PDB file of C-alpha atoms in Angstrom:
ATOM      1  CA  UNK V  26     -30.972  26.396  -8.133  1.00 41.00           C
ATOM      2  CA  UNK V  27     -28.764  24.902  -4.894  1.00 45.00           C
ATOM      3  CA  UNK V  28     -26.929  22.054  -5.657  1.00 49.00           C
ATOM      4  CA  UNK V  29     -27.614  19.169  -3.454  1.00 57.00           C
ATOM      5  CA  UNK V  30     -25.367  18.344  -0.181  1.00 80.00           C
ATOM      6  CA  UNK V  31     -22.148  16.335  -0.665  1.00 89.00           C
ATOM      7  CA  UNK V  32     -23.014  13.519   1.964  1.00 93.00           C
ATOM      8  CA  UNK V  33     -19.851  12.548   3.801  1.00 96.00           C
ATOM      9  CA  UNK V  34     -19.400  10.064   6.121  1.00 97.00           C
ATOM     10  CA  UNK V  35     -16.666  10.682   8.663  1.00 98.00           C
ATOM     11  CA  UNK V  36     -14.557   7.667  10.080  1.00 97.00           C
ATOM     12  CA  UNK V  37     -11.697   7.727  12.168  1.00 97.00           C
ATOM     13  CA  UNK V  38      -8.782   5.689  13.513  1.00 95.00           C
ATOM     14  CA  UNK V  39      -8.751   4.922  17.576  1.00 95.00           C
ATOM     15  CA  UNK V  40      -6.986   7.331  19.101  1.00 94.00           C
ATOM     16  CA  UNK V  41      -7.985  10.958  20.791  1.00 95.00           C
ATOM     17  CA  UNK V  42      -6.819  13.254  17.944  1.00 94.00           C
ATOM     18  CA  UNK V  43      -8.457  11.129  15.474  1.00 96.00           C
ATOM     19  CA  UNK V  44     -12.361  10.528  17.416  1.00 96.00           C
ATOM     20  CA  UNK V  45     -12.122  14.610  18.052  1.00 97.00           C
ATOM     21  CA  UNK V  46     -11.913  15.272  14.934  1.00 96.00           C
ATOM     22  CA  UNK V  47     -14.491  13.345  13.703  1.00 96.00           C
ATOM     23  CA  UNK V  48     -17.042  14.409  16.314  1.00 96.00           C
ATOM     24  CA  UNK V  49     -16.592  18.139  15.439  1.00 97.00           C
ATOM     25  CA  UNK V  50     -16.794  17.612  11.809  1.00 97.00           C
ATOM     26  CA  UNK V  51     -19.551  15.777  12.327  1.00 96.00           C
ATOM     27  CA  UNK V  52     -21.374  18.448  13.872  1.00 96.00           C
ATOM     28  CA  UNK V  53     -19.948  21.027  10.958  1.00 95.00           C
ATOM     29  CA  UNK V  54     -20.720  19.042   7.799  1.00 95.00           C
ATOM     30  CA  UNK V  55     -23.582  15.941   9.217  1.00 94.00           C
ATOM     31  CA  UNK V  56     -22.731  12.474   9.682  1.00 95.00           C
ATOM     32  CA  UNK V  57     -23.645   9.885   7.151  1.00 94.00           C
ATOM     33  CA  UNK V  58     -23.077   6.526   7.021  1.00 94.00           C
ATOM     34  CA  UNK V  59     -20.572   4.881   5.072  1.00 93.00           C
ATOM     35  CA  UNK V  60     -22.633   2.867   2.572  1.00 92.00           C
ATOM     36  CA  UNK V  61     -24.722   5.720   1.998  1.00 93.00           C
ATOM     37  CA  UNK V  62     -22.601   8.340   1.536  1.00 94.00           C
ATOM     38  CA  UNK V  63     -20.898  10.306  -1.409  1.00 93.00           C
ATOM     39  CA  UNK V  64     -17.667  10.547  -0.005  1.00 96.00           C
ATOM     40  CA  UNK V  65     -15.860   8.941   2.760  1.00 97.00           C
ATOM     41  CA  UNK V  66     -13.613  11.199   5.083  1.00 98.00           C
ATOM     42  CA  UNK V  67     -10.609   8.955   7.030  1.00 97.00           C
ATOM     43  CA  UNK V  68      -9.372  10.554   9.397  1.00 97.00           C
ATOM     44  CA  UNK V  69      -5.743   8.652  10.947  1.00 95.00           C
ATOM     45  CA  UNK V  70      -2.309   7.824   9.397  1.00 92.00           C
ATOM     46  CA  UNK V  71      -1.181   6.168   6.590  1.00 88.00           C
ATOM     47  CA  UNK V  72      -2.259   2.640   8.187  1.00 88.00           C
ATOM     48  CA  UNK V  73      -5.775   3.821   9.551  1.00 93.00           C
ATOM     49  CA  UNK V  74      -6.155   5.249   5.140  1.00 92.00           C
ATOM     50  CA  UNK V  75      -5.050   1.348   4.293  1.00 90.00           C
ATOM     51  CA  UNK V  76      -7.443  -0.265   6.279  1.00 91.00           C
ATOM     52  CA  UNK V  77     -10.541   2.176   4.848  1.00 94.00           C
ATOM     53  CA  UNK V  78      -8.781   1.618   1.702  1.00 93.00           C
ATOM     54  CA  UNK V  79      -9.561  -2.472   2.338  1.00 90.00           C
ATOM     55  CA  UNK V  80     -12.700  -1.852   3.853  1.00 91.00           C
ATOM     56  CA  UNK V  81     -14.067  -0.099   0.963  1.00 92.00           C
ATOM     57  CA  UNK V  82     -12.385  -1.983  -2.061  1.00 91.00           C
ATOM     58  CA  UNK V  83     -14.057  -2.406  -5.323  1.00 87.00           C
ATOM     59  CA  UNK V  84     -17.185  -0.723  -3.422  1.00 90.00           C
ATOM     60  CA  UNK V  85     -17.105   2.541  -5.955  1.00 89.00           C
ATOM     61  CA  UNK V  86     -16.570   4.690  -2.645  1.00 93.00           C
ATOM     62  CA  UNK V  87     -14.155   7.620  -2.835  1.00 95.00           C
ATOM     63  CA  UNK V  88     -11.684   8.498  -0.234  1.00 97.00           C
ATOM     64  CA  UNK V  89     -10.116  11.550   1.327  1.00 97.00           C
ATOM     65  CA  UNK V  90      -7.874  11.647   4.057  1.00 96.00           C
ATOM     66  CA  UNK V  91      -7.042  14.050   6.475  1.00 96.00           C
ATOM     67  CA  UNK V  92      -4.198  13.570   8.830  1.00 95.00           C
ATOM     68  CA  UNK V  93      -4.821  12.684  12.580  1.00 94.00           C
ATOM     69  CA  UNK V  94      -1.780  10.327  12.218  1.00 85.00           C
ATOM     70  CA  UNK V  95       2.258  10.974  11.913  1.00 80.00           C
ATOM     71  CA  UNK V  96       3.529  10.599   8.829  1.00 72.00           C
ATOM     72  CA  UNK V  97       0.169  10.702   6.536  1.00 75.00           C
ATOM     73  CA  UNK V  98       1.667  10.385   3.328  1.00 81.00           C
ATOM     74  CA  UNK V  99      -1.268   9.250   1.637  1.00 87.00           C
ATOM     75  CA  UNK V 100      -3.668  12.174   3.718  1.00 91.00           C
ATOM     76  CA  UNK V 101      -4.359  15.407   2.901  1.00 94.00           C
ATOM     77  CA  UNK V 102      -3.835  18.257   5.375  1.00 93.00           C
ATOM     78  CA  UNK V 103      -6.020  18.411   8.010  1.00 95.00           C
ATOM     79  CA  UNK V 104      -8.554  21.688   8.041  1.00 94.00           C
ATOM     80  CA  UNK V 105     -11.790  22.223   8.865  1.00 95.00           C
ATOM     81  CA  UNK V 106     -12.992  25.109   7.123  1.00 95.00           C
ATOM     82  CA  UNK V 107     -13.871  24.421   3.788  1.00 94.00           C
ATOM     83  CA  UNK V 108     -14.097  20.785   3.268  1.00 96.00           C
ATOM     84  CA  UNK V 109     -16.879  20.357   1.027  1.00 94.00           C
ATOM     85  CA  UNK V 110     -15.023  22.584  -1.317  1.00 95.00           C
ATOM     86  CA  UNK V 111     -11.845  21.214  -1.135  1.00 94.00           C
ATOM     87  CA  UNK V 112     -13.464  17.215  -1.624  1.00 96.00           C
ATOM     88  CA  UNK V 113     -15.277  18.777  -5.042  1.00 94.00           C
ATOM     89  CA  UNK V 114     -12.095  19.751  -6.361  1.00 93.00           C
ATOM     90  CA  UNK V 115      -9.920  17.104  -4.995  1.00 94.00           C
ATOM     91  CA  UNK V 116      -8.072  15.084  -7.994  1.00 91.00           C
ATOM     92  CA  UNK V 117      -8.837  11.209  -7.717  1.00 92.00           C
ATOM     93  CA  UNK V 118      -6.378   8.791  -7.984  1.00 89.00           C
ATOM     94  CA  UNK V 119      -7.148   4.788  -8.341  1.00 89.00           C
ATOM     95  CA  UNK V 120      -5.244   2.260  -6.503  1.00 89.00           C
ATOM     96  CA  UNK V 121      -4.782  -1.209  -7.945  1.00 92.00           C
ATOM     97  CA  UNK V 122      -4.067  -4.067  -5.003  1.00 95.00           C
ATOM     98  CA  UNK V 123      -1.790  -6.726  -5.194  1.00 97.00           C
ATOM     99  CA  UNK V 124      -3.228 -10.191  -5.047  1.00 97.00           C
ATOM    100  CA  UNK V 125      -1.155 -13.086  -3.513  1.00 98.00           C
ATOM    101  CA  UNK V 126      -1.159 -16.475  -4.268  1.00 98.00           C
ATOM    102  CA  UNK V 127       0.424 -18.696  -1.364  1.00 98.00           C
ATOM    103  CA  UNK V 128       1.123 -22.085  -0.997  1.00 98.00           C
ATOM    104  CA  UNK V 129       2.655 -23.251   2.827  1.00 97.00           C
ATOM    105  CA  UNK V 130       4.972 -26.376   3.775  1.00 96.00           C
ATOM    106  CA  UNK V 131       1.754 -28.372   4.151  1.00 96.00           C
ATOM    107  CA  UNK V 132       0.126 -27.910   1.111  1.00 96.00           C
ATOM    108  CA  UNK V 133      -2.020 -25.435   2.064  1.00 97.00           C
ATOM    109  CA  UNK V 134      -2.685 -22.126  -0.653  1.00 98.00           C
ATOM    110  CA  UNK V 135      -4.032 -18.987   0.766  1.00 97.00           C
ATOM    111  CA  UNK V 136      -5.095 -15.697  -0.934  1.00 96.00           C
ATOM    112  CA  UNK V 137      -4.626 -11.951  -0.072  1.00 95.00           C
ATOM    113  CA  UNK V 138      -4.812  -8.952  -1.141  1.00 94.00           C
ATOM    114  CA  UNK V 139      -2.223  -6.032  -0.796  1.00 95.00           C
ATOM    115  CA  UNK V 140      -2.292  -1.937  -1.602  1.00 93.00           C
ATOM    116  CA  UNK V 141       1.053  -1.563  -0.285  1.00 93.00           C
ATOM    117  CA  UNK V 142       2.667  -4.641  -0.869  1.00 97.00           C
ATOM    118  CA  UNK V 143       3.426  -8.030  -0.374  1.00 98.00           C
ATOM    119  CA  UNK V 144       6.942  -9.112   0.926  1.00 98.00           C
ATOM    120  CA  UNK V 145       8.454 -12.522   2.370  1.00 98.00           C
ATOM    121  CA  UNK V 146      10.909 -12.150   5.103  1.00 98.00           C
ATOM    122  CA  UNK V 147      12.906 -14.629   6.821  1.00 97.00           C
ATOM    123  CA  UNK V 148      11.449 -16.349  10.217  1.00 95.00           C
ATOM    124  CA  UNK V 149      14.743 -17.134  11.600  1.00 93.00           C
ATOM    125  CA  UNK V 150      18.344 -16.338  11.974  1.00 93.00           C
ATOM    126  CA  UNK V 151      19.141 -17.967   8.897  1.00 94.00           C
ATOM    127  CA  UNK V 152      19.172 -15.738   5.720  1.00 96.00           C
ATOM    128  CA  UNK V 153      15.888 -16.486   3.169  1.00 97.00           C
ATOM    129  CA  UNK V 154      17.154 -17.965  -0.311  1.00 98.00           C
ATOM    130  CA  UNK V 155      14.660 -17.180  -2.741  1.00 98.00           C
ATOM    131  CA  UNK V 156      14.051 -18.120  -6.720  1.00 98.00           C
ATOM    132  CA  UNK V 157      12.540 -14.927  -8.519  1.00 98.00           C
ATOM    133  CA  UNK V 158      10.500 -15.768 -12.078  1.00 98.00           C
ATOM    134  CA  UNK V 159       8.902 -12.840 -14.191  1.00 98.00           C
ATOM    135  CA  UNK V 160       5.992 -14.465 -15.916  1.00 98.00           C
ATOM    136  CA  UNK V 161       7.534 -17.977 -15.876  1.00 97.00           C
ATOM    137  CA  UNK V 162      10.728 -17.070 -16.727  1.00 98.00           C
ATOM    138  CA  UNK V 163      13.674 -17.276 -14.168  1.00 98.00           C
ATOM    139  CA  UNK V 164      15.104 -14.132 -13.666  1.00 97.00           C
ATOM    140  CA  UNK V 165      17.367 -14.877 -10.912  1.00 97.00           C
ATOM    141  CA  UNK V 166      18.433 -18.060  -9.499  1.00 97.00           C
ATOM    142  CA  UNK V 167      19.265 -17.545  -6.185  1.00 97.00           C
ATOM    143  CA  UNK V 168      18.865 -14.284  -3.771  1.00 97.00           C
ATOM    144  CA  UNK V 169      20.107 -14.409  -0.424  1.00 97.00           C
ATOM    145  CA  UNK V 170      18.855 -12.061   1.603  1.00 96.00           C
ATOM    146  CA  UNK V 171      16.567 -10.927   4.666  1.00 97.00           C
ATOM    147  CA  UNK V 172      13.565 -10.831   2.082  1.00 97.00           C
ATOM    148  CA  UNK V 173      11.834  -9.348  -1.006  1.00 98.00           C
ATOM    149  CA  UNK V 174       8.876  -7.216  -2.007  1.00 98.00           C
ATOM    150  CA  UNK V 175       6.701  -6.716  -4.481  1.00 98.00           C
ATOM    151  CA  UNK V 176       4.969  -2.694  -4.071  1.00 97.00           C
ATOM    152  CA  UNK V 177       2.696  -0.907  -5.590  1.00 96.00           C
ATOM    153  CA  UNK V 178       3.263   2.589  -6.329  1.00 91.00           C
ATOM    154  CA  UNK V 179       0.947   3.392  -3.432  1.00 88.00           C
ATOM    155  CA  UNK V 180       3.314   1.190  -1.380  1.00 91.00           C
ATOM    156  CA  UNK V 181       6.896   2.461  -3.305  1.00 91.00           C
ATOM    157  CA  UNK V 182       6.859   5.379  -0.232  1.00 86.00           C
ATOM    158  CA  UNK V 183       6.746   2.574   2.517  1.00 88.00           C
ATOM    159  CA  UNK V 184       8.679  -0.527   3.310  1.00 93.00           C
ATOM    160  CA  UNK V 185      10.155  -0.009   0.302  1.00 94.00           C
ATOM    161  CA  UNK V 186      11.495   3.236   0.735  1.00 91.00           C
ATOM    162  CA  UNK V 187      12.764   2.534   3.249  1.00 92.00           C
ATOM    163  CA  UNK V 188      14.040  -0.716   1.870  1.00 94.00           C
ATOM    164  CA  UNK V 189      15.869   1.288  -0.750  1.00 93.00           C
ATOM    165  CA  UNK V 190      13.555   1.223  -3.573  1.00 94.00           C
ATOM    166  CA  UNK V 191      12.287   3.708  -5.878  1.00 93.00           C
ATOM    167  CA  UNK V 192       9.729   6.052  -5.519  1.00 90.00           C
ATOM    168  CA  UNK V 193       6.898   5.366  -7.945  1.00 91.00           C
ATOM    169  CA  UNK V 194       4.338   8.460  -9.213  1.00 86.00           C
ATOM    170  CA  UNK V 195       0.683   6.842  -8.635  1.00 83.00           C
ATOM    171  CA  UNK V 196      -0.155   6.815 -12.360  1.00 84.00           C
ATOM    172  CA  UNK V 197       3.092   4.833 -13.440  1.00 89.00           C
ATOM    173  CA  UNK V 198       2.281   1.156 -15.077  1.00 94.00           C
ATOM    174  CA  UNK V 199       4.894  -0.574 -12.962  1.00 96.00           C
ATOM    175  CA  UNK V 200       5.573  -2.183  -9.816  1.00 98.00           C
ATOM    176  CA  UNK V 201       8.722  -2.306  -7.727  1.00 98.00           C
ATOM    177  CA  UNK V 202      10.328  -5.732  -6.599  1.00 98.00           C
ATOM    178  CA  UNK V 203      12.891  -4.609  -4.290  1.00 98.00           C
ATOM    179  CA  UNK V 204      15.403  -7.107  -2.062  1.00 97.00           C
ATOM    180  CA  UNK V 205      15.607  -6.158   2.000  1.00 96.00           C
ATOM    181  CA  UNK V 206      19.338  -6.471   2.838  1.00 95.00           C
ATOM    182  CA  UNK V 207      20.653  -8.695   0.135  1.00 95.00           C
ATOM    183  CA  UNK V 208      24.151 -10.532   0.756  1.00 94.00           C
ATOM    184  CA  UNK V 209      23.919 -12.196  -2.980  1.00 92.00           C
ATOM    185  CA  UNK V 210      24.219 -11.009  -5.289  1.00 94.00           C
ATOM    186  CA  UNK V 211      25.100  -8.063  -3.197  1.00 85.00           C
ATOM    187  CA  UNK V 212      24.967  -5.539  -5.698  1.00 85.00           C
ATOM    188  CA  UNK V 213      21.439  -6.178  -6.864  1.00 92.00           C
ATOM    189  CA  UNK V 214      19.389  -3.107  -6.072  1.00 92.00           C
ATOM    190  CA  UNK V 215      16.097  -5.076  -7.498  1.00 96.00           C
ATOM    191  CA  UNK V 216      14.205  -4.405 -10.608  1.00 97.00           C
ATOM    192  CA  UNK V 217      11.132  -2.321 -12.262  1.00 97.00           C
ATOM    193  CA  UNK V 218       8.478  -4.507 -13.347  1.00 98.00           C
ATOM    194  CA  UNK V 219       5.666  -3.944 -16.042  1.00 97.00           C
ATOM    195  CA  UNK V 220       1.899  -3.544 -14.064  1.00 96.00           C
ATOM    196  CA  UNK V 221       0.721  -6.882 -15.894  1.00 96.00           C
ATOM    197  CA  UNK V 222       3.905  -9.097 -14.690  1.00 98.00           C
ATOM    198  CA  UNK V 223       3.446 -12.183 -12.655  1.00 98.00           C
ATOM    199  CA  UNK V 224       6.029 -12.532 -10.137  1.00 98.00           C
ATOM    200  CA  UNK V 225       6.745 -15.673  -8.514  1.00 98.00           C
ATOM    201  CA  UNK V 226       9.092 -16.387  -5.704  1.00 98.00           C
ATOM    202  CA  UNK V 227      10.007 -20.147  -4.385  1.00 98.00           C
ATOM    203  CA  UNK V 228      11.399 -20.447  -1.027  1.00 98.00           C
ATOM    204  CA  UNK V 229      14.785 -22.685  -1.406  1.00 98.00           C
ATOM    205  CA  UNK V 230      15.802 -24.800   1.829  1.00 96.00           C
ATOM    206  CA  UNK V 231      12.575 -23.719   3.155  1.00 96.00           C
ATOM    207  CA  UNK V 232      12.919 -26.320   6.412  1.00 95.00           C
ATOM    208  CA  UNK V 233      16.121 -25.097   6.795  1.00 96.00           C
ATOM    209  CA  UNK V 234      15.722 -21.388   6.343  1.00 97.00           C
ATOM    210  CA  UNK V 235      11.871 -20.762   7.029  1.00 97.00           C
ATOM    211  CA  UNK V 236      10.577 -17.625   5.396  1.00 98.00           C
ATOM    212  CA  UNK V 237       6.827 -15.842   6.002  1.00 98.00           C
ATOM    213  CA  UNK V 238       4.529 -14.042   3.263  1.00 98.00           C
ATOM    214  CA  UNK V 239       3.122 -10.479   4.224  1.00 97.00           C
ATOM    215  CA  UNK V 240       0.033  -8.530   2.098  1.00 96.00           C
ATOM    216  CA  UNK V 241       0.180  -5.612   4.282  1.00 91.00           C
ATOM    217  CA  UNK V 242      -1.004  -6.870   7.565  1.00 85.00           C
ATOM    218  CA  UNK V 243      -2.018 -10.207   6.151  1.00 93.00           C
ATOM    219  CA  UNK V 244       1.221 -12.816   7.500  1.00 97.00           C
ATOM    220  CA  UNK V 245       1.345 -16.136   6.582  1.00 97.00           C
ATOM    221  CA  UNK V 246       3.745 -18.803   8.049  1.00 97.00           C
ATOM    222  CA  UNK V 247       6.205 -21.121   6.568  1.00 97.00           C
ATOM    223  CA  UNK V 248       5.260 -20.627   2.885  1.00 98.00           C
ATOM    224  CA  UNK V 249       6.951 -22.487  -0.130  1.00 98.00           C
ATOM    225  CA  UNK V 250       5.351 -20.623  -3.185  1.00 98.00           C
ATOM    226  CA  UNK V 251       3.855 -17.031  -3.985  1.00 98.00           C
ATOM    227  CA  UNK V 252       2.711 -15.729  -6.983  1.00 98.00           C
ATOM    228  CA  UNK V 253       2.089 -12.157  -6.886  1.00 98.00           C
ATOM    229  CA  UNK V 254       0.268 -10.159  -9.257  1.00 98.00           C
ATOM    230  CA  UNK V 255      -1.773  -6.737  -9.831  1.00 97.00           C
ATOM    231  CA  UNK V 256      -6.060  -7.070  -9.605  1.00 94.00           C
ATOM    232  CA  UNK V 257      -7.385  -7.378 -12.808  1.00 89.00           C
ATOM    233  CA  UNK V 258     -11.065  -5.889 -11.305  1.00 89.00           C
ATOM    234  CA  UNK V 259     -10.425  -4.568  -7.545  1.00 92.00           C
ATOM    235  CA  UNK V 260     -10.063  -1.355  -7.148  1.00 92.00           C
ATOM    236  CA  UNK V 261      -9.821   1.592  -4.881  1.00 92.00           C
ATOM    237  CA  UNK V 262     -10.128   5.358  -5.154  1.00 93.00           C
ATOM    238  CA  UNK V 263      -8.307   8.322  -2.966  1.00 93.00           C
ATOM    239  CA  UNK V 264      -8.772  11.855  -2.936  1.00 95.00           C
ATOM    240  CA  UNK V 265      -5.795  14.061  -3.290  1.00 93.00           C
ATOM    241  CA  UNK V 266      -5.995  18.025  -2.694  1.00 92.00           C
ATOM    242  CA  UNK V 267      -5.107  19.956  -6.317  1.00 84.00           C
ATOM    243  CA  UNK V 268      -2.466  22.168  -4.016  1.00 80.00           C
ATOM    244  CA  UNK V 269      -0.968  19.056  -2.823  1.00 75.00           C
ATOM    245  CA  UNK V 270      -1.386  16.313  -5.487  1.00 73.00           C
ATOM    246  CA  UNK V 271       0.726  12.817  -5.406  1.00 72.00           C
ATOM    247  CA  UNK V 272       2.634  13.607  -7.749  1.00 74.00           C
ATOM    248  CA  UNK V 273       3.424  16.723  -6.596  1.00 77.00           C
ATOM    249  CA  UNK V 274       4.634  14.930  -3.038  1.00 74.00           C
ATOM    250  CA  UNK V 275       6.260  11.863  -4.912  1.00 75.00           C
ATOM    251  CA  UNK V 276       8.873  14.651  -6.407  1.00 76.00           C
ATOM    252  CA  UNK V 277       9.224  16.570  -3.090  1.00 77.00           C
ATOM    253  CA  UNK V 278      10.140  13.027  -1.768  1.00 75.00           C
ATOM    254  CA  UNK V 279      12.694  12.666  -4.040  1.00 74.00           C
ATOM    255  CA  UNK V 280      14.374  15.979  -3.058  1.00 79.00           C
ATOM    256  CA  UNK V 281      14.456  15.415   0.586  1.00 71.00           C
ATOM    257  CA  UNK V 282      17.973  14.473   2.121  1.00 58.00           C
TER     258      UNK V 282
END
């Protein structure tokens, strides 16, 4: 007995390499549409993944990526030959967002949602100072610095890699809060948090030294207050090759120089 068709739906990012590539597997493998299909193919970077990512959260959809982008950390290699196999054995990993809580100078609270993570960065020339609790307790007073973030580990290989901050395997119950350029304390490299913390972060001097909030591509102005914490009930699901799993990539990271 023939086991019934895999339907995929192919999307892509907007650029050449990306469209091609989802015309011709198209015409391999059929085209259905996204909220009918099995599986959903993205075919881009890292950022085009993130926005199917947020496009399909808490929908049940699976993902699998396949690089038309540059870096592509969180796609699989791109190949045409052989993808129906390759999505049936694919290991899936789920991705928990970040929500964010903010509250601006006027009084105003706004609510996001982050896979990567959420970070507050200065808006001027004058350094942020920033007041970090873990669930309601103050953990540090006072950091000076260009800004903070809170990351997933989906995010830990993004801004806050390249903020310094460790690389997190997909499956680990933490999150990383990480400082960008601190001047003090200088020597604080940030911290590991448990999954289930609360962090909150209140903007000192905030007139004087104005400071935005960021969920991925989410910015909001002049903010006072965020709370930051991990979805209790959104989630999102990406498809990893078994050659090439994430945690197989998160220790080749690691060993890079």
């Amino acid at each position: 007995m023939t086991q019934p068709q895999l339907a995929i739906a192919f999307v892509s990012a907007n650029t050449d390499d990306a469209r091609e590539a989802a015309t011709r597997l198209s015409v391999l493998y059929g085209q259905e549409r996204p909220e009918n299909a099995d599986i959903i193919v993205a075919l881009g970077g890292d950022g085009f993944m993130l926005h199917t990512l947020r496009e399909t959260m808490g929908s049940g959809k699976k993902i699998y990526g396949m690089n038309r982008g540059t870096i592509g950390f969180l796609m699989n290699e791109y190949r045409e030959e052989g993808l129906r196999e390759r999505i049936m054995e694919a290991v899936a990993e789920t991705v928990r967002p970040l929500e964010m809580t903010v509250t601006d100078m006027d009084g105003k609270v706004s609510k996001a949602l982050a896979i990567n993570e959420v970070s507050l960065l200065r808006q001027s020339y004058q350094a942020a100072k920033i007041r970090i609790a873990i669930d309601g307790k103050v953990r540090l007073d006072e950091l000076i610095c260009d800004g903070v973030m809170v990351a997933t580990p989906a995010g830990s290989t993004a801004y806050n890699l390249s903020a310094h901050g460790p690389i997190l395997p997909l499956d680990a119950p933490l999150l990383a809060l990480t400082p960008v350029s601190p001047f003090r304390p200088r020597r604080w490299r940030g911290a590991l948090l448990p999954n289930q913390a609360t962090v909150d972060l209140t903007v000192l001097e905030p007139e004087k030294r104005p400071v935005n909030a960021v969920a991925d591509h989410t910015e909001i102005k002049s903010v006072v207050k965020v709370r930051v914490h991990e979805s209790h009930d959104m989630t999102a699901t990406i498809l990893f090759d078994a050659s090439h799993s994430w945690n197989e990539r998160i220790l080749a990271e690691q060993f890079r120089y």
